[in-house]
Amino acid sequence: MRLAASVSLAVVAVSLSAVGQPPVPAANTPKARDIAMKMLRKPSGLPEGPEPSALTPPMGWNSWNYFARKVTDKDIRDSADQIVASGMKDAGYIYVNIDDTWEGERDANGVLHTNDKFPDMKALADYVHSKGLKIGIYSGPGSKTCGGFAASLGHEEQDAKMYADWGIDYLKYDLCSFREDTMTKQAPDDKVAQMKLMHEAYVKMGKALRDTGRPIVYSLCQYGWDAVWEWAPALGGNLWRTTGDIQANWNSVYSILSAQEGLEGYAGPGHWNDPDMLEVGNGKLSRAENRSHFSMWAMLSAPLLAGNDLPHMKPEVHDILINRDVIAIDQDQLGKQASRIYSEGEVDVWAKHLSGGAMAIAVLNAGSDRYSTHPFHLNLAKLDLHGTQQGMDLWTGKTIELKDNMPIELGSHDILLVRVPNPR
């Protein structure tokens, strides 16, 4: 759902190619990155805050996709243990994020207490930190969260300080009841006014987080409404959902992927498009679908937040989640999001520029198998490449040569992901 904005908010951008064009990430030069970091430290018109967060897309795990409303303190501790034991921490997964249903009631002073499932949030945060990990939490600008628990309306500064006192490192801020509490209640027939109210709510929490002096990643979860990518960086947003919720099936994964086309200019160090959490290892996704899902989120420079059952994940799921060559595509310091270059039938070709002049190329088969009888033929000219390209297949680890018009056989919903160190 996309609604029109009525006001212009300053957009933090590394560079602007032209008036009215989306922000383009800075070139990978020391001078350009210094400028980018200064802009991230102090968004236009906002007071100085803590050092910038999320200079690469956040990596970690979120409780919702597997535990949903049943998550407990023990589950978070066990998940932190498993992230370390499984090698996920060493691969870059550092955030352990508690989603909805941790909240209890507010006391007479407005202080929000945890419920019985989370007896001591400070102690839990200390435990997660002791593992060399960081911890995230969930709230929203309305009176209630999506699960019907107490949210932050009217208590933004109080809650932000509480998070900082606990040692929280990441906040997911979900619109939910704010739509009914405030947007439709105050402006029932005025969509433009509703969007202004939404902006103001996210600005308020962004300022509250900065005022704590603690670096806290700020994740806007408002489903891509009102072209959030245009205004979220200016209020301190590190990532913002671009669509509705993902589900553990191929149609959901591919539709969300397709919706990212054209948003690449808004991603860069410290501020990322968020196509939602990973469903790798969930539902009935096949091995090929899990591999393609993970590959394309890496191509998108998306946050990599796993949401599977960590203690019981299959070896094939583990191997996908800790593929360091693919993770390196996501975490590349240049911070470019991939572009869809062209499609032929149900096969898409995406490309991503990497630091050092390298390039990642993904050939994704969103349809049925492509056999040797009618394989897909790669058109290098459309990628602005000329002659044979030497690269590495990131799922086999083998050297591969990409040649113009070369036939490529791909199974249904499978992917060829290649890193070309010296494209020409």
Coordinates of C-alpha atoms in Angstrom, one line a residue:
M1 CA 0.0 0.0 0.0
R2 CA 1.6 3.3 -1.1
L3 CA 0.0 6.6 -0.1
A4 CA 1.1 10.0 -1.3
A5 CA 3.1 12.4 0.9
S6 CA 2.1 16.0 1.5
V7 CA 5.3 17.3 3.0
S8 CA 8.9 17.2 2.1
L9 CA 11.3 16.0 4.8
A10 CA 15.0 16.4 4.5
V11 CA 16.6 13.2 3.1
V12 CA 20.0 12.2 4.2
A13 CA 21.8 11.1 1.0
V14 CA 25.3 10.4 0.2
S15 CA 25.0 12.2 -3.1
L16 CA 22.2 13.5 -5.3
S17 CA 22.5 13.0 -9.0
A18 CA 19.9 15.7 -9.8
V19 CA 17.1 17.6 -8.3
G20 CA 14.1 15.2 -7.9
Q21 CA 16.2 12.1 -8.3
P22 CA 16.6 9.5 -5.6
P23 CA 19.8 9.7 -3.4
V24 CA 22.7 7.7 -4.8
P25 CA 25.3 6.1 -2.5
A26 CA 28.7 7.7 -2.5
A27 CA 31.5 6.4 -4.6
N28 CA 33.8 4.1 -2.8
T29 CA 36.6 6.6 -2.1
P30 CA 37.9 7.7 1.3
K31 CA 36.8 11.3 0.8
A32 CA 33.3 10.2 -0.2
R33 CA 32.9 7.8 2.7
D34 CA 34.2 10.5 5.1
I35 CA 31.5 12.9 3.8
A36 CA 28.9 10.1 4.2
M37 CA 29.9 9.3 7.7
K38 CA 29.6 13.0 8.7
M39 CA 26.1 13.2 7.2
L40 CA 25.1 10.1 9.1
R41 CA 26.4 11.4 12.4
K42 CA 24.2 14.5 12.2
P43 CA 21.1 14.3 10.0
S44 CA 20.0 17.6 8.6
G45 CA 18.2 19.7 11.1
L46 CA 18.6 17.3 14.0
P47 CA 20.8 17.5 17.1
E48 CA 24.1 15.7 17.4
G49 CA 23.5 12.1 18.5
P50 CA 25.6 8.9 19.1
E51 CA 28.0 7.5 16.6
P52 CA 26.3 6.1 13.4
S53 CA 24.9 2.5 13.5
A54 CA 24.3 -0.1 10.8
L55 CA 27.1 1.1 8.5
T56 CA 26.5 -2.4 6.9
P57 CA 23.1 -4.1 6.9
P58 CA 22.3 -5.5 10.4
M59 CA 22.7 -9.3 10.8
G60 CA 21.2 -11.4 13.5
W61 CA 18.1 -13.3 14.5
N62 CA 14.5 -12.3 15.4
S63 CA 12.1 -14.3 17.6
W64 CA 8.9 -13.8 15.7
N65 CA 9.0 -16.1 12.7
Y66 CA 9.5 -19.2 14.9
F67 CA 8.3 -18.4 18.4
A68 CA 5.7 -15.7 17.7
R69 CA 3.8 -14.9 20.9
K70 CA 5.4 -17.8 22.9
V71 CA 8.9 -16.3 23.2
T72 CA 10.5 -16.3 26.6
D73 CA 13.6 -15.2 28.4
K74 CA 15.0 -18.7 28.1
D75 CA 14.3 -18.9 24.4
I76 CA 16.4 -15.7 23.9
R77 CA 19.2 -17.0 26.0
D78 CA 19.1 -20.4 24.2
S79 CA 19.1 -18.6 20.8
A80 CA 22.1 -16.5 21.8
D81 CA 23.9 -19.7 22.8
Q82 CA 23.1 -21.3 19.6
I83 CA 24.1 -18.4 17.5
V84 CA 27.6 -18.7 19.0
A85 CA 27.7 -22.5 19.0
S86 CA 26.5 -22.8 15.4
G87 CA 29.2 -20.5 14.0
M88 CA 26.6 -17.8 13.1
K89 CA 28.2 -15.2 15.3
D90 CA 31.5 -15.8 13.6
A91 CA 29.8 -15.4 10.2
G92 CA 28.5 -11.9 11.3
Y93 CA 25.1 -12.5 13.0
I94 CA 25.3 -10.3 16.1
Y95 CA 21.7 -9.1 16.9
V96 CA 19.4 -11.2 19.0
N97 CA 16.0 -9.4 18.7
I98 CA 13.0 -9.9 20.9
D99 CA 9.8 -9.2 18.9
D100 CA 6.4 -8.6 20.4
T101 CA 4.8 -10.0 23.6
W102 CA 7.5 -9.2 26.2
E103 CA 5.5 -6.2 27.6
G104 CA 3.7 -6.1 30.9
E105 CA 1.8 -3.1 32.4
R106 CA 2.7 0.5 33.1
D107 CA 2.8 1.5 36.7
A108 CA 1.5 4.8 38.2
N109 CA 4.6 6.6 37.0
G110 CA 4.2 5.4 33.5
V111 CA 7.1 2.9 33.7
L112 CA 6.5 -0.1 31.5
H113 CA 7.3 -3.4 33.2
T114 CA 8.0 -6.7 31.5
N115 CA 5.7 -9.6 31.9
D116 CA 6.3 -12.9 33.6
K117 CA 8.0 -14.4 30.5
F118 CA 10.8 -11.8 30.9
P119 CA 11.5 -11.4 34.6
D120 CA 14.6 -9.2 34.3
M121 CA 15.4 -7.5 30.9
K122 CA 18.6 -5.9 32.1
A123 CA 19.9 -9.3 33.2
L124 CA 18.9 -10.8 29.8
A125 CA 20.7 -8.0 28.0
D126 CA 23.8 -8.5 30.1
Y127 CA 23.7 -12.2 29.2
V128 CA 23.4 -11.6 25.5
H129 CA 26.2 -9.1 25.7
S130 CA 28.4 -11.6 27.6
K131 CA 28.2 -13.8 24.5
G132 CA 29.7 -11.0 22.4
L133 CA 26.3 -10.3 20.8
K134 CA 23.8 -7.4 20.8
I135 CA 20.1 -7.4 21.8
G136 CA 17.1 -5.8 20.2
I137 CA 13.5 -5.1 21.3
Y138 CA 10.1 -4.3 19.9
S139 CA 7.5 -1.5 20.4
G140 CA 5.4 0.8 18.3
P141 CA 4.0 4.4 18.3
G142 CA 0.5 3.4 19.2
S143 CA -1.1 2.5 22.5
K144 CA -0.8 -1.2 21.7
T145 CA 1.5 -3.4 19.8
C146 CA 0.3 -5.7 17.0
G147 CA -0.1 -8.4 19.7
G148 CA -2.2 -6.2 21.9
F149 CA 0.5 -5.4 24.5
A150 CA 1.5 -2.0 25.8
A151 CA 3.3 0.2 23.2
S152 CA 4.9 3.6 23.4
L153 CA 2.3 6.3 22.7
G154 CA 2.8 9.2 25.1
H155 CA 5.9 7.5 26.6
E156 CA 8.4 7.7 23.8
E157 CA 11.2 9.5 25.8
Q158 CA 10.6 7.4 28.9
D159 CA 10.7 4.1 27.0
A160 CA 13.8 5.1 25.0
K161 CA 15.7 5.9 28.2
M162 CA 14.5 2.6 29.7
Y163 CA 15.9 0.7 26.6
A164 CA 19.2 2.5 27.0
D165 CA 19.3 1.7 30.7
W166 CA 18.7 -2.0 29.9
G167 CA 21.5 -2.0 27.3
I168 CA 19.2 -2.4 24.3
D169 CA 21.0 -2.1 20.9
Y170 CA 18.2 -2.2 18.4
L171 CA 14.5 -1.1 18.3
K172 CA 11.9 -2.4 15.8
Y173 CA 9.1 0.2 15.9
D174 CA 5.9 -1.2 14.4
L175 CA 3.0 1.1 13.3
C176 CA 0.1 -1.2 14.3
S177 CA -2.5 0.4 16.5
F178 CA -1.2 3.9 15.8
R179 CA -3.3 3.7 12.7
E180 CA -6.5 3.5 14.7
D181 CA -5.4 5.3 17.8
T182 CA -4.3 8.4 16.0
M183 CA -4.2 8.4 12.2
T184 CA -7.8 7.5 11.5
K185 CA -9.2 9.0 14.7
Q186 CA -7.7 12.4 14.2
A187 CA -7.9 12.6 10.5
P188 CA -10.6 10.0 9.4
D189 CA -11.0 11.2 5.9
D190 CA -7.7 12.8 5.2
K191 CA -4.9 10.5 4.0
V192 CA -2.4 13.3 3.7
A193 CA -2.9 14.4 7.3
Q194 CA -2.7 10.7 8.4
M195 CA 0.7 10.5 6.8
K196 CA 1.9 13.6 8.6
L197 CA 0.9 12.1 11.9
M198 CA 2.8 9.0 11.1
H199 CA 5.9 11.0 10.1
E200 CA 5.7 12.9 13.4
A201 CA 5.4 9.7 15.4
Y202 CA 8.6 8.2 13.9
V203 CA 10.4 11.5 14.2
K204 CA 9.6 11.6 17.9
M205 CA 11.0 8.2 18.7
G206 CA 14.0 8.8 16.5
K207 CA 14.8 11.9 18.6
A208 CA 14.2 10.0 21.8
L209 CA 16.6 7.3 20.9
R210 CA 19.3 9.8 19.9
D211 CA 18.8 11.8 23.1
T212 CA 19.7 8.7 25.2
G213 CA 23.3 8.9 23.9
R214 CA 23.3 5.2 23.2
P215 CA 23.8 3.9 19.7
I216 CA 20.5 2.0 19.0
V217 CA 19.6 0.8 15.6
Y218 CA 16.3 2.3 14.6
S219 CA 14.1 -0.1 12.4
L220 CA 10.9 1.5 11.0
C221 CA 8.2 -1.1 10.5
Q222 CA 5.4 0.7 8.7
Y223 CA 5.1 -1.5 5.6
G224 CA 6.6 1.0 3.1
W225 CA 3.7 3.5 3.5
D226 CA 4.2 7.0 2.0
A227 CA 7.5 6.1 0.3
V228 CA 9.3 5.7 3.6
W229 CA 12.7 5.4 1.9
E230 CA 12.4 9.1 1.0
W231 CA 12.1 10.4 4.6
A232 CA 13.3 7.8 7.0
P233 CA 17.1 8.6 6.9
A234 CA 16.5 12.2 7.9
L235 CA 14.8 11.2 11.2
G236 CA 17.6 8.7 12.0
G237 CA 16.1 5.6 10.6
N238 CA 18.7 2.9 9.9
L239 CA 16.3 0.6 8.0
W240 CA 12.7 0.6 6.9
R241 CA 10.3 -2.0 5.8
T242 CA 9.4 -1.6 2.1
T243 CA 6.4 -3.9 1.9
G244 CA 4.0 -5.9 4.1
D245 CA 5.0 -9.0 6.0
I246 CA 6.9 -11.8 4.4
Q247 CA 5.6 -15.4 4.6
A248 CA 7.5 -18.7 4.3
N249 CA 6.5 -19.4 0.7
W250 CA 8.0 -18.7 -2.7
N251 CA 5.3 -16.4 -4.0
S252 CA 5.7 -14.1 -1.0
V253 CA 9.5 -14.1 -1.3
Y254 CA 9.5 -13.4 -5.0
S255 CA 6.8 -10.7 -4.9
I256 CA 8.7 -8.8 -2.2
L257 CA 11.9 -9.2 -4.1
S258 CA 10.3 -7.7 -7.2
A259 CA 9.0 -4.8 -5.2
Q260 CA 12.5 -3.7 -4.4
E261 CA 13.3 -2.8 -8.1
G262 CA 13.8 0.9 -8.3
L263 CA 14.7 1.4 -4.7
E264 CA 18.4 0.9 -5.0
G265 CA 19.2 4.6 -4.9
Y266 CA 18.0 4.9 -1.3
A267 CA 20.2 2.2 0.3
G268 CA 23.7 3.0 1.6
P269 CA 25.9 2.9 4.7
G270 CA 23.7 3.5 7.8
H271 CA 20.3 3.4 6.0
W272 CA 18.9 0.3 4.3
N273 CA 15.8 -0.9 2.5
D274 CA 14.3 -3.7 4.5
P275 CA 12.3 -6.4 2.6
D276 CA 11.6 -8.1 5.9
M277 CA 13.2 -10.9 7.9
L278 CA 14.6 -14.1 6.4
E279 CA 12.3 -17.1 6.1
V280 CA 15.2 -19.4 5.3
G281 CA 14.5 -22.7 7.0
N282 CA 10.9 -22.0 7.6
G283 CA 7.7 -23.4 6.0
K284 CA 8.0 -25.6 3.0
L285 CA 10.7 -23.6 1.2
S286 CA 12.8 -26.0 -0.9
R287 CA 16.6 -26.0 -0.7
A288 CA 16.7 -24.0 -4.0
E289 CA 14.2 -21.5 -2.7
N290 CA 16.1 -21.0 0.6
R291 CA 19.3 -20.5 -1.4
S292 CA 17.7 -18.0 -3.8
H293 CA 16.0 -16.1 -1.0
F294 CA 19.3 -15.7 0.9
S295 CA 21.2 -14.8 -2.2
M296 CA 18.8 -12.1 -3.3
W297 CA 18.5 -10.6 0.2
A298 CA 22.3 -10.4 0.0
M299 CA 22.2 -8.8 -3.4
L300 CA 19.7 -6.2 -2.1
S301 CA 22.0 -5.2 0.8
A302 CA 19.1 -6.2 3.0
P303 CA 19.3 -6.8 6.7
L304 CA 20.0 -10.5 7.3
L305 CA 17.8 -11.4 10.2
A306 CA 17.2 -15.1 10.5
G307 CA 14.0 -16.3 12.0
N308 CA 14.3 -20.1 12.1
D309 CA 14.4 -22.7 14.8
L310 CA 18.1 -22.5 15.6
P311 CA 18.6 -25.6 17.7
H312 CA 17.0 -27.8 15.2
M313 CA 17.9 -26.3 11.9
K314 CA 18.9 -28.8 9.1
P315 CA 22.5 -28.9 8.0
E316 CA 21.5 -27.5 4.6
V317 CA 19.8 -24.5 6.2
H318 CA 22.9 -23.9 8.4
D319 CA 25.2 -24.1 5.4
I320 CA 23.1 -21.5 3.6
L321 CA 22.9 -19.1 6.5
I322 CA 26.7 -19.1 7.1
N323 CA 27.9 -19.0 3.5
R324 CA 30.5 -16.3 4.0
D325 CA 31.0 -15.6 0.3
V326 CA 27.3 -14.7 0.0
I327 CA 27.3 -12.8 3.3
A328 CA 30.2 -10.8 1.9
I329 CA 28.0 -9.6 -1.0
D330 CA 25.5 -8.3 1.6
Q331 CA 28.1 -6.7 3.8
D332 CA 30.2 -5.1 1.1
Q333 CA 31.3 -1.7 2.4
L334 CA 30.3 0.1 -0.8
G335 CA 26.7 -0.4 0.3
K336 CA 25.2 -0.6 -3.1
Q337 CA 21.9 -2.4 -3.6
A338 CA 21.5 -4.6 -6.7
S339 CA 19.5 -3.6 -9.7
R340 CA 17.4 -5.8 -11.9
I341 CA 19.1 -5.4 -15.3
Y342 CA 16.8 -7.5 -17.5
S343 CA 14.3 -10.3 -17.5
E344 CA 13.5 -13.0 -20.1
G345 CA 10.4 -14.9 -19.3
E346 CA 10.6 -15.9 -15.7
V347 CA 14.4 -15.6 -15.5
D348 CA 15.7 -12.3 -13.9
V349 CA 19.3 -11.0 -14.1
W350 CA 20.4 -8.7 -11.3
A351 CA 23.8 -7.0 -10.8
K352 CA 25.5 -5.4 -7.8
H353 CA 28.6 -3.2 -7.8
L354 CA 31.0 -4.1 -5.1
S355 CA 34.0 -2.4 -3.5
G356 CA 37.3 -2.6 -5.3
G357 CA 35.5 -2.5 -8.7
A358 CA 34.1 -6.1 -8.4
M359 CA 30.6 -7.1 -9.4
A360 CA 28.1 -9.7 -8.3
I361 CA 25.7 -11.2 -10.9
A362 CA 22.6 -13.2 -10.0
V363 CA 20.6 -15.2 -12.5
L364 CA 17.4 -16.2 -10.8
N365 CA 14.9 -18.6 -12.3
A366 CA 11.5 -17.7 -10.8
G367 CA 9.7 -20.2 -12.9
S368 CA 9.9 -23.9 -13.9
D369 CA 13.1 -25.8 -14.7
R370 CA 15.2 -24.6 -17.6
Y371 CA 16.7 -27.7 -19.2
S372 CA 19.4 -28.1 -21.8
T373 CA 16.7 -28.3 -24.5
H374 CA 15.8 -24.7 -23.8
P375 CA 18.3 -23.1 -21.4
F376 CA 18.5 -19.5 -20.5
H377 CA 21.2 -17.6 -22.5
L378 CA 23.1 -14.9 -20.7
N379 CA 23.4 -11.5 -22.5
L380 CA 26.6 -9.9 -21.2
A381 CA 26.1 -6.8 -23.2
K382 CA 23.0 -5.9 -21.2
L383 CA 25.3 -6.0 -18.1
D384 CA 27.7 -3.7 -19.9
L385 CA 30.3 -6.5 -20.0
H386 CA 32.4 -7.5 -22.9
G387 CA 34.2 -10.7 -23.5
T388 CA 34.7 -13.7 -21.2
Q389 CA 34.4 -12.8 -17.5
Q390 CA 36.3 -14.8 -14.9
G391 CA 34.4 -15.3 -11.6
M392 CA 33.4 -17.7 -8.8
D393 CA 30.1 -19.5 -8.3
L394 CA 29.4 -18.6 -4.7
W395 CA 27.3 -21.7 -4.0
T396 CA 29.8 -24.3 -5.4
G397 CA 33.0 -22.3 -4.6
K398 CA 34.2 -23.2 -8.1
T399 CA 35.7 -20.9 -10.7
I400 CA 33.3 -20.1 -13.6
E401 CA 33.6 -18.3 -16.9
L402 CA 30.7 -16.2 -18.0
K403 CA 30.5 -15.9 -21.8
D404 CA 28.1 -14.0 -23.9
N405 CA 25.1 -16.0 -24.9
M406 CA 26.2 -19.0 -22.8
P407 CA 23.5 -21.5 -21.9
I408 CA 22.5 -21.7 -18.3
E409 CA 20.4 -24.5 -16.9
L410 CA 18.6 -23.7 -13.7
G411 CA 16.1 -25.7 -11.6
S412 CA 12.9 -24.2 -10.6
H413 CA 13.4 -21.2 -8.2
D414 CA 17.1 -21.8 -8.2
I415 CA 19.9 -19.2 -8.7
L416 CA 23.4 -18.8 -10.2
L417 CA 25.3 -16.3 -8.1
V418 CA 28.7 -15.2 -9.3
R419 CA 31.3 -12.8 -8.0
V420 CA 33.4 -11.2 -10.8
P421 CA 36.5 -9.6 -9.2
N422 CA 37.6 -7.7 -12.4
P423 CA 34.6 -7.1 -14.7
R424 CA 35.3 -5.6 -18.1

